[in-house]
Amino acid sequence: MSRMRINVAALLAIIALAVVASQLVRAQSQPGSNQIPRAADGKPDFSGMWDNPKEPGAKGAATVFNRAKMAPFVPGGEALFYEPRTGDPRHDEPRAFCMPSGFPSAFLGPYPIQIIQTPQYLVMATEFMNVTRIIPLDGRPHKTDIEPTFYGEPVGRWEGDTLVIEAKNYKRWSLDDWYYQNPKEYRMHTEALRTVERLRRVDRETIAYEFTVDDPKIFTKPWSVDWVMTRHPEWEKTGLYEMVCNENNRCEGGNCRQ
């Protein structure tokens, strides 16, 4: 009799667990549910249309970093960070010549971002200048024999439900859009830059996005900012618009024409 009671109790426990699991699956499939969507492999699914990173509660995109959140400079680091204009328009206004915006600058403007996720790769495409990052998710080591690039070499790995993207192999370039706010100064990074992104899906509509800058030639230690990205399913219908810089480039070197 006692053995039967034990078996019945175990059976009831299994049934209860199955009911809870069924409710979770049903909640994730309902449009109004706030459960975190998951891919077939069980990982959080970041796929969709998103706005650009911004500080929580902010209305506009985070086009520049908050200086108060940056680490102190190493000796000589400030001179590398703030680069004055030279009079050369290709240096002073590189985007006027359709030169790459670089990372993270290209992802900080007020343009949509589309994310496509598979078990092997995460693709992040922004409407601005058609910048696309293809990020392997297997945690592979970074290459040691490649030429530095404007957008770096990103590699992703999972830490539980958090997607960690580490990028290296950058060439020296602008860090953010500060030179559009202060025409006398650029904020630059060096070729030693390492960026670390931590993406965590808070709910169906929100990604918590921590961004870390590590440039030992400029700063004494890595420093981070916390942003959010908001999902926009209404953008799915039109998708990303094509942005061809050369077709819209009317002001080469500041010489505008019709």
PDB file of C-alpha atoms in Angstrom:
ATOM      1  CA  MET A   1       0.000   0.000   0.000  1.00  0.00           C
ATOM      2  CA  SER A   2       2.804   2.413   0.890  1.00  0.00           C
ATOM      3  CA  ARG A   3       4.554   1.592  -2.363  1.00  0.00           C
ATOM      4  CA  MET A   4       1.358   2.482  -4.266  1.00  0.00           C
ATOM      5  CA  ARG A   5       1.137   5.796  -2.419  1.00  0.00           C
ATOM      6  CA  ILE A   6       4.735   6.581  -3.399  1.00  0.00           C
ATOM      7  CA  ASN A   7       4.078   5.736  -7.041  1.00  0.00           C
ATOM      8  CA  VAL A   8       0.911   7.829  -7.082  1.00  0.00           C
ATOM      9  CA  ALA A   9       2.770  10.757  -5.521  1.00  0.00           C
ATOM     10  CA  ALA A  10       5.538  10.460  -8.104  1.00  0.00           C
ATOM     11  CA  LEU A  11       2.985  10.292 -10.900  1.00  0.00           C
ATOM     12  CA  LEU A  12       1.222  13.404  -9.622  1.00  0.00           C
ATOM     13  CA  ALA A  13       4.553  15.235  -9.460  1.00  0.00           C
ATOM     14  CA  ILE A  14       5.361  14.293 -13.067  1.00  0.00           C
ATOM     15  CA  ILE A  15       1.915  15.454 -14.188  1.00  0.00           C
ATOM     16  CA  ALA A  16       2.376  18.756 -12.355  1.00  0.00           C
ATOM     17  CA  LEU A  17       5.729  19.339 -14.028  1.00  0.00           C
ATOM     18  CA  ALA A  18       4.260  18.548 -17.429  1.00  0.00           C
ATOM     19  CA  VAL A  19       1.440  21.046 -16.842  1.00  0.00           C
ATOM     20  CA  VAL A  20       3.913  23.766 -15.874  1.00  0.00           C
ATOM     21  CA  ALA A  21       6.071  23.052 -18.937  1.00  0.00           C
ATOM     22  CA  SER A  22       3.016  23.124 -21.173  1.00  0.00           C
ATOM     23  CA  GLN A  23       1.959  26.471 -19.729  1.00  0.00           C
ATOM     24  CA  LEU A  24       5.437  27.908 -20.339  1.00  0.00           C
ATOM     25  CA  VAL A  25       5.446  26.761 -23.961  1.00  0.00           C
ATOM     26  CA  ARG A  26       1.949  28.124 -24.463  1.00  0.00           C
ATOM     27  CA  ALA A  27       2.916  31.462 -22.901  1.00  0.00           C
ATOM     28  CA  GLN A  28       5.925  31.802 -25.194  1.00  0.00           C
ATOM     29  CA  SER A  29       3.783  31.172 -28.252  1.00  0.00           C
ATOM     30  CA  GLN A  30       1.145  33.759 -27.363  1.00  0.00           C
ATOM     31  CA  PRO A  31       1.688  37.182 -28.989  1.00  0.00           C
ATOM     32  CA  GLY A  32       0.869  39.078 -25.809  1.00  0.00           C
ATOM     33  CA  SER A  33       3.151  37.023 -23.606  1.00  0.00           C
ATOM     34  CA  ASN A  34       6.213  38.612 -22.059  1.00  0.00           C
ATOM     35  CA  GLN A  35       8.152  35.345 -21.913  1.00  0.00           C
ATOM     36  CA  ILE A  36      11.592  35.323 -23.533  1.00  0.00           C
ATOM     37  CA  PRO A  37      11.402  33.749 -27.022  1.00  0.00           C
ATOM     38  CA  ARG A  38      13.802  30.870 -27.473  1.00  0.00           C
ATOM     39  CA  ALA A  39      15.306  29.250 -30.528  1.00  0.00           C
ATOM     40  CA  ALA A  40      15.053  25.540 -31.287  1.00  0.00           C
ATOM     41  CA  ASP A  41      18.347  24.933 -29.446  1.00  0.00           C
ATOM     42  CA  GLY A  42      16.935  26.503 -26.284  1.00  0.00           C
ATOM     43  CA  LYS A  43      18.998  29.694 -26.470  1.00  0.00           C
ATOM     44  CA  PRO A  44      17.285  33.085 -26.197  1.00  0.00           C
ATOM     45  CA  ASP A  45      16.277  34.196 -29.693  1.00  0.00           C
ATOM     46  CA  PHE A  46      17.392  37.742 -30.529  1.00  0.00           C
ATOM     47  CA  SER A  47      15.969  37.656 -34.066  1.00  0.00           C
ATOM     48  CA  GLY A  48      13.852  40.630 -35.108  1.00  0.00           C
ATOM     49  CA  MET A  49      13.870  44.345 -35.837  1.00  0.00           C
ATOM     50  CA  TRP A  50      15.323  46.534 -33.107  1.00  0.00           C
ATOM     51  CA  ASP A  51      16.089  50.183 -32.549  1.00  0.00           C
ATOM     52  CA  ASN A  52      19.647  51.253 -31.876  1.00  0.00           C
ATOM     53  CA  PRO A  53      21.183  51.091 -28.406  1.00  0.00           C
ATOM     54  CA  LYS A  54      20.265  53.903 -26.048  1.00  0.00           C
ATOM     55  CA  GLU A  55      20.403  54.633 -22.344  1.00  0.00           C
ATOM     56  CA  PRO A  56      17.332  53.412 -20.441  1.00  0.00           C
ATOM     57  CA  GLY A  57      14.637  56.091 -20.566  1.00  0.00           C
ATOM     58  CA  ALA A  58      16.402  58.124 -23.267  1.00  0.00           C
ATOM     59  CA  LYS A  59      14.459  59.226 -26.330  1.00  0.00           C
ATOM     60  CA  GLY A  60      17.366  59.504 -28.747  1.00  0.00           C
ATOM     61  CA  ALA A  61      20.020  57.023 -29.806  1.00  0.00           C
ATOM     62  CA  ALA A  62      23.327  56.874 -27.947  1.00  0.00           C
ATOM     63  CA  THR A  63      25.464  58.528 -30.630  1.00  0.00           C
ATOM     64  CA  VAL A  64      28.277  59.393 -28.203  1.00  0.00           C
ATOM     65  CA  PHE A  65      29.657  57.889 -25.014  1.00  0.00           C
ATOM     66  CA  ASN A  66      29.214  59.643 -21.680  1.00  0.00           C
ATOM     67  CA  ARG A  67      32.652  60.957 -20.695  1.00  0.00           C
ATOM     68  CA  ALA A  68      31.786  60.582 -17.005  1.00  0.00           C
ATOM     69  CA  LYS A  69      31.600  56.793 -17.440  1.00  0.00           C
ATOM     70  CA  MET A  70      35.020  56.467 -19.044  1.00  0.00           C
ATOM     71  CA  ALA A  71      38.117  55.282 -17.180  1.00  0.00           C
ATOM     72  CA  PRO A  72      41.049  57.639 -16.512  1.00  0.00           C
ATOM     73  CA  PHE A  73      43.693  58.077 -19.198  1.00  0.00           C
ATOM     74  CA  VAL A  74      47.069  56.396 -19.115  1.00  0.00           C
ATOM     75  CA  PRO A  75      50.042  58.763 -19.557  1.00  0.00           C
ATOM     76  CA  GLY A  76      49.800  60.017 -23.138  1.00  0.00           C
ATOM     77  CA  GLY A  77      46.360  58.449 -23.589  1.00  0.00           C
ATOM     78  CA  GLU A  78      44.467  61.723 -23.777  1.00  0.00           C
ATOM     79  CA  ALA A  79      46.505  62.822 -26.803  1.00  0.00           C
ATOM     80  CA  LEU A  80      45.595  59.563 -28.565  1.00  0.00           C
ATOM     81  CA  PHE A  81      41.925  59.872 -27.595  1.00  0.00           C
ATOM     82  CA  TYR A  82      41.322  63.479 -28.678  1.00  0.00           C
ATOM     83  CA  GLU A  83      42.597  63.983 -32.197  1.00  0.00           C
ATOM     84  CA  PRO A  84      42.334  67.489 -33.683  1.00  0.00           C
ATOM     85  CA  ARG A  85      41.106  68.173 -37.189  1.00  0.00           C
ATOM     86  CA  THR A  86      43.856  68.505 -39.772  1.00  0.00           C
ATOM     87  CA  GLY A  87      42.228  70.405 -42.629  1.00  0.00           C
ATOM     88  CA  ASP A  88      42.216  67.275 -44.765  1.00  0.00           C
ATOM     89  CA  PRO A  89      38.510  66.686 -45.570  1.00  0.00           C
ATOM     90  CA  ARG A  90      39.011  62.939 -45.821  1.00  0.00           C
ATOM     91  CA  HIS A  91      40.238  63.008 -42.241  1.00  0.00           C
ATOM     92  CA  ASP A  92      37.929  65.677 -40.888  1.00  0.00           C
ATOM     93  CA  GLU A  93      34.693  64.420 -42.511  1.00  0.00           C
ATOM     94  CA  PRO A  94      35.341  60.807 -43.518  1.00  0.00           C
ATOM     95  CA  ARG A  95      31.649  60.026 -43.992  1.00  0.00           C
ATOM     96  CA  ALA A  96      31.401  62.795 -46.584  1.00  0.00           C
ATOM     97  CA  PHE A  97      33.643  60.564 -48.695  1.00  0.00           C
ATOM     98  CA  CYS A  98      31.652  57.412 -47.833  1.00  0.00           C
ATOM     99  CA  MET A  99      34.461  56.084 -45.687  1.00  0.00           C
ATOM    100  CA  PRO A 100      33.377  53.507 -43.084  1.00  0.00           C
ATOM    101  CA  SER A 101      31.950  54.789 -39.838  1.00  0.00           C
ATOM    102  CA  GLY A 102      33.661  52.033 -37.866  1.00  0.00           C
ATOM    103  CA  PHE A 103      32.487  50.184 -34.792  1.00  0.00           C
ATOM    104  CA  PRO A 104      30.815  50.953 -32.495  1.00  0.00           C
ATOM    105  CA  SER A 105      30.042  54.298 -34.144  1.00  0.00           C
ATOM    106  CA  ALA A 106      28.017  52.784 -36.997  1.00  0.00           C
ATOM    107  CA  PHE A 107      25.625  51.082 -34.567  1.00  0.00           C
ATOM    108  CA  LEU A 108      24.964  54.145 -32.408  1.00  0.00           C
ATOM    109  CA  GLY A 109      22.959  56.324 -34.801  1.00  0.00           C
ATOM    110  CA  PRO A 110      19.160  56.526 -35.055  1.00  0.00           C
ATOM    111  CA  TYR A 111      18.788  53.681 -37.556  1.00  0.00           C
ATOM    112  CA  PRO A 112      17.060  50.280 -37.262  1.00  0.00           C
ATOM    113  CA  ILE A 113      19.024  47.093 -36.663  1.00  0.00           C
ATOM    114  CA  GLN A 114      17.910  43.681 -37.885  1.00  0.00           C
ATOM    115  CA  ILE A 115      19.147  40.597 -36.055  1.00  0.00           C
ATOM    116  CA  ILE A 116      19.062  37.131 -37.600  1.00  0.00           C
ATOM    117  CA  GLN A 117      20.071  34.203 -35.395  1.00  0.00           C
ATOM    118  CA  THR A 118      21.005  30.612 -36.195  1.00  0.00           C
ATOM    119  CA  PRO A 119      22.729  28.069 -33.936  1.00  0.00           C
ATOM    120  CA  GLN A 120      26.034  28.878 -35.666  1.00  0.00           C
ATOM    121  CA  TYR A 121      25.863  32.633 -36.297  1.00  0.00           C
ATOM    122  CA  LEU A 122      24.267  35.890 -35.211  1.00  0.00           C
ATOM    123  CA  VAL A 123      23.894  38.493 -37.970  1.00  0.00           C
ATOM    124  CA  MET A 124      23.490  42.141 -36.970  1.00  0.00           C
ATOM    125  CA  ALA A 125      22.653  44.441 -39.882  1.00  0.00           C
ATOM    126  CA  THR A 126      22.082  48.158 -39.445  1.00  0.00           C
ATOM    127  CA  GLU A 127      20.378  50.374 -41.980  1.00  0.00           C
ATOM    128  CA  PHE A 128      23.145  52.957 -41.684  1.00  0.00           C
ATOM    129  CA  MET A 129      25.608  52.430 -44.534  1.00  0.00           C
ATOM    130  CA  ASN A 130      24.364  48.811 -44.813  1.00  0.00           C
ATOM    131  CA  VAL A 131      26.830  47.749 -42.121  1.00  0.00           C
ATOM    132  CA  THR A 132      26.545  44.003 -41.416  1.00  0.00           C
ATOM    133  CA  ARG A 133      28.330  41.955 -38.768  1.00  0.00           C
ATOM    134  CA  ILE A 134      28.388  38.158 -39.070  1.00  0.00           C
ATOM    135  CA  ILE A 135      29.258  36.805 -35.637  1.00  0.00           C
ATOM    136  CA  PRO A 136      30.180  33.120 -35.106  1.00  0.00           C
ATOM    137  CA  LEU A 137      28.732  31.760 -31.865  1.00  0.00           C
ATOM    138  CA  ASP A 138      31.203  28.948 -31.177  1.00  0.00           C
ATOM    139  CA  GLY A 139      33.675  30.961 -29.091  1.00  0.00           C
ATOM    140  CA  ARG A 140      36.518  30.332 -31.535  1.00  0.00           C
ATOM    141  CA  PRO A 141      39.861  32.076 -30.891  1.00  0.00           C
ATOM    142  CA  HIS A 142      40.538  35.357 -32.646  1.00  0.00           C
ATOM    143  CA  LYS A 143      42.804  35.297 -35.655  1.00  0.00           C
ATOM    144  CA  THR A 144      46.393  36.436 -35.275  1.00  0.00           C
ATOM    145  CA  ASP A 145      47.300  36.861 -38.941  1.00  0.00           C
ATOM    146  CA  ILE A 146      44.648  39.199 -40.353  1.00  0.00           C
ATOM    147  CA  GLU A 147      44.804  42.852 -41.274  1.00  0.00           C
ATOM    148  CA  PRO A 148      43.038  45.180 -38.798  1.00  0.00           C
ATOM    149  CA  THR A 149      39.607  46.348 -39.967  1.00  0.00           C
ATOM    150  CA  PHE A 150      37.170  49.199 -39.382  1.00  0.00           C
ATOM    151  CA  TYR A 151      34.582  46.933 -37.746  1.00  0.00           C
ATOM    152  CA  GLY A 152      36.841  44.449 -35.992  1.00  0.00           C
ATOM    153  CA  GLU A 153      36.606  40.672 -35.770  1.00  0.00           C
ATOM    154  CA  PRO A 154      33.666  39.657 -33.540  1.00  0.00           C
ATOM    155  CA  VAL A 155      33.356  36.237 -31.902  1.00  0.00           C
ATOM    156  CA  GLY A 156      30.363  35.213 -29.793  1.00  0.00           C
ATOM    157  CA  ARG A 157      29.855  32.742 -26.990  1.00  0.00           C
ATOM    158  CA  TRP A 158      27.048  31.921 -24.584  1.00  0.00           C
ATOM    159  CA  GLU A 159      27.264  32.409 -20.839  1.00  0.00           C
ATOM    160  CA  GLY A 160      23.949  30.940 -19.753  1.00  0.00           C
ATOM    161  CA  ASP A 161      21.267  33.117 -21.359  1.00  0.00           C
ATOM    162  CA  THR A 162      23.705  35.995 -21.995  1.00  0.00           C
ATOM    163  CA  LEU A 163      25.305  36.328 -25.420  1.00  0.00           C
ATOM    164  CA  VAL A 164      28.866  37.669 -25.100  1.00  0.00           C
ATOM    165  CA  ILE A 165      30.472  39.156 -28.229  1.00  0.00           C
ATOM    166  CA  GLU A 166      34.167  39.973 -28.041  1.00  0.00           C
ATOM    167  CA  ALA A 167      35.818  41.795 -30.944  1.00  0.00           C
ATOM    168  CA  LYS A 168      39.476  42.522 -31.677  1.00  0.00           C
ATOM    169  CA  ASN A 169      41.673  43.314 -34.682  1.00  0.00           C
ATOM    170  CA  TYR A 170      40.503  46.909 -35.133  1.00  0.00           C
ATOM    171  CA  LYS A 171      42.381  49.570 -37.026  1.00  0.00           C
ATOM    172  CA  ARG A 172      42.748  52.979 -35.400  1.00  0.00           C
ATOM    173  CA  TRP A 173      39.569  54.949 -36.082  1.00  0.00           C
ATOM    174  CA  SER A 174      36.861  57.090 -34.499  1.00  0.00           C
ATOM    175  CA  LEU A 175      35.149  55.747 -31.370  1.00  0.00           C
ATOM    176  CA  ASP A 176      31.854  57.654 -31.605  1.00  0.00           C
ATOM    177  CA  ASP A 177      30.167  60.679 -33.211  1.00  0.00           C
ATOM    178  CA  TRP A 178      31.730  63.249 -30.904  1.00  0.00           C
ATOM    179  CA  TYR A 179      33.241  65.177 -33.816  1.00  0.00           C
ATOM    180  CA  TYR A 180      29.722  66.114 -34.941  1.00  0.00           C
ATOM    181  CA  GLN A 181      29.149  67.735 -31.542  1.00  0.00           C
ATOM    182  CA  ASN A 182      32.581  69.299 -31.151  1.00  0.00           C
ATOM    183  CA  PRO A 183      34.044  70.207 -34.563  1.00  0.00           C
ATOM    184  CA  LYS A 184      37.507  70.627 -33.055  1.00  0.00           C
ATOM    185  CA  GLU A 185      37.883  67.124 -31.652  1.00  0.00           C
ATOM    186  CA  TYR A 186      37.642  63.478 -32.582  1.00  0.00           C
ATOM    187  CA  ARG A 187      37.358  60.745 -30.021  1.00  0.00           C
ATOM    188  CA  MET A 188      39.556  57.964 -31.322  1.00  0.00           C
ATOM    189  CA  HIS A 189      40.475  54.433 -30.359  1.00  0.00           C
ATOM    190  CA  THR A 190      43.761  52.703 -31.136  1.00  0.00           C
ATOM    191  CA  GLU A 191      44.487  49.391 -32.818  1.00  0.00           C
ATOM    192  CA  ALA A 192      44.640  47.860 -29.319  1.00  0.00           C
ATOM    193  CA  LEU A 193      40.865  48.278 -28.880  1.00  0.00           C
ATOM    194  CA  ARG A 194      38.894  45.312 -27.592  1.00  0.00           C
ATOM    195  CA  THR A 195      35.117  45.552 -27.294  1.00  0.00           C
ATOM    196  CA  VAL A 196      32.869  43.251 -25.290  1.00  0.00           C
ATOM    197  CA  GLU A 197      29.106  43.234 -25.771  1.00  0.00           C
ATOM    198  CA  ARG A 198      26.744  41.434 -23.408  1.00  0.00           C
ATOM    199  CA  LEU A 199      23.239  40.948 -24.773  1.00  0.00           C
ATOM    200  CA  ARG A 200      20.528  39.617 -22.495  1.00  0.00           C
ATOM    201  CA  ARG A 201      16.905  39.390 -23.550  1.00  0.00           C
ATOM    202  CA  VAL A 202      14.920  40.817 -20.634  1.00  0.00           C
ATOM    203  CA  ASP A 203      11.510  40.123 -22.166  1.00  0.00           C
ATOM    204  CA  ARG A 204       9.868  39.906 -25.579  1.00  0.00           C
ATOM    205  CA  GLU A 205      10.389  43.610 -26.249  1.00  0.00           C
ATOM    206  CA  THR A 206      13.738  44.454 -24.652  1.00  0.00           C
ATOM    207  CA  ILE A 207      17.420  43.574 -24.888  1.00  0.00           C
ATOM    208  CA  ALA A 208      19.723  44.668 -22.080  1.00  0.00           C
ATOM    209  CA  TYR A 209      22.951  45.616 -23.845  1.00  0.00           C
ATOM    210  CA  GLU A 210      26.155  46.169 -21.870  1.00  0.00           C
ATOM    211  CA  PHE A 211      29.030  47.578 -23.916  1.00  0.00           C
ATOM    212  CA  THR A 212      32.619  47.529 -22.671  1.00  0.00           C
ATOM    213  CA  VAL A 213      35.532  49.499 -24.139  1.00  0.00           C
ATOM    214  CA  ASP A 214      39.012  48.172 -23.425  1.00  0.00           C
ATOM    215  CA  ASP A 215      41.833  50.189 -24.998  1.00  0.00           C
ATOM    216  CA  PRO A 216      44.978  49.883 -22.851  1.00  0.00           C
ATOM    217  CA  LYS A 217      46.861  52.460 -24.929  1.00  0.00           C
ATOM    218  CA  ILE A 218      44.319  55.118 -23.891  1.00  0.00           C
ATOM    219  CA  PHE A 219      42.572  54.040 -20.664  1.00  0.00           C
ATOM    220  CA  THR A 220      43.859  52.630 -17.385  1.00  0.00           C
ATOM    221  CA  LYS A 221      41.163  49.942 -17.325  1.00  0.00           C
ATOM    222  CA  PRO A 222      38.103  48.754 -19.272  1.00  0.00           C
ATOM    223  CA  TRP A 223      34.897  50.743 -18.786  1.00  0.00           C
ATOM    224  CA  SER A 224      31.276  49.942 -19.589  1.00  0.00           C
ATOM    225  CA  VAL A 225      27.937  51.535 -20.368  1.00  0.00           C
ATOM    226  CA  ASP A 226      24.464  50.001 -20.047  1.00  0.00           C
ATOM    227  CA  TRP A 227      22.034  50.406 -22.925  1.00  0.00           C
ATOM    228  CA  VAL A 228      18.743  48.888 -24.016  1.00  0.00           C
ATOM    229  CA  MET A 229      17.361  47.924 -27.422  1.00  0.00           C
ATOM    230  CA  THR A 230      13.609  47.836 -28.072  1.00  0.00           C
ATOM    231  CA  ARG A 231      11.898  45.467 -30.502  1.00  0.00           C
ATOM    232  CA  HIS A 232       9.807  46.928 -33.348  1.00  0.00           C
ATOM    233  CA  PRO A 233       7.790  44.163 -35.039  1.00  0.00           C
ATOM    234  CA  GLU A 234       5.966  46.812 -37.078  1.00  0.00           C
ATOM    235  CA  TRP A 235       9.209  47.359 -39.028  1.00  0.00           C
ATOM    236  CA  GLU A 236       9.222  43.750 -40.242  1.00  0.00           C
ATOM    237  CA  LYS A 237       6.932  44.544 -43.184  1.00  0.00           C
ATOM    238  CA  THR A 238       9.284  47.052 -44.826  1.00  0.00           C
ATOM    239  CA  GLY A 239      12.574  45.742 -43.440  1.00  0.00           C
ATOM    240  CA  LEU A 240      15.753  47.772 -43.745  1.00  0.00           C
ATOM    241  CA  TYR A 241      15.914  50.463 -46.398  1.00  0.00           C
ATOM    242  CA  GLU A 242      18.855  50.416 -48.748  1.00  0.00           C
ATOM    243  CA  MET A 243      21.380  53.137 -47.978  1.00  0.00           C
ATOM    244  CA  VAL A 244      23.915  53.674 -50.752  1.00  0.00           C
ATOM    245  CA  CYS A 245      26.324  56.314 -49.536  1.00  0.00           C
ATOM    246  CA  ASN A 246      27.710  57.137 -52.985  1.00  0.00           C
ATOM    247  CA  GLU A 247      24.285  58.009 -54.399  1.00  0.00           C
ATOM    248  CA  ASN A 248      23.604  60.465 -51.587  1.00  0.00           C
ATOM    249  CA  ASN A 249      27.071  61.972 -51.449  1.00  0.00           C
ATOM    250  CA  ARG A 250      26.566  65.579 -52.558  1.00  0.00           C
ATOM    251  CA  CYS A 251      29.029  67.275 -50.259  1.00  0.00           C
ATOM    252  CA  GLU A 252      32.440  65.757 -50.929  1.00  0.00           C
ATOM    253  CA  GLY A 253      34.864  67.732 -48.816  1.00  0.00           C
ATOM    254  CA  GLY A 254      32.102  70.218 -48.035  1.00  0.00           C
ATOM    255  CA  ASN A 255      31.577  71.195 -51.692  1.00  0.00           C
ATOM    256  CA  CYS A 256      27.817  70.680 -52.061  1.00  0.00           C
ATOM    257  CA  ARG A 257      26.072  70.448 -55.409  1.00  0.00           C
ATOM    258  CA  GLN A 258      22.679  69.571 -56.787  1.00  0.00           C
TER     259      GLN A 258
END
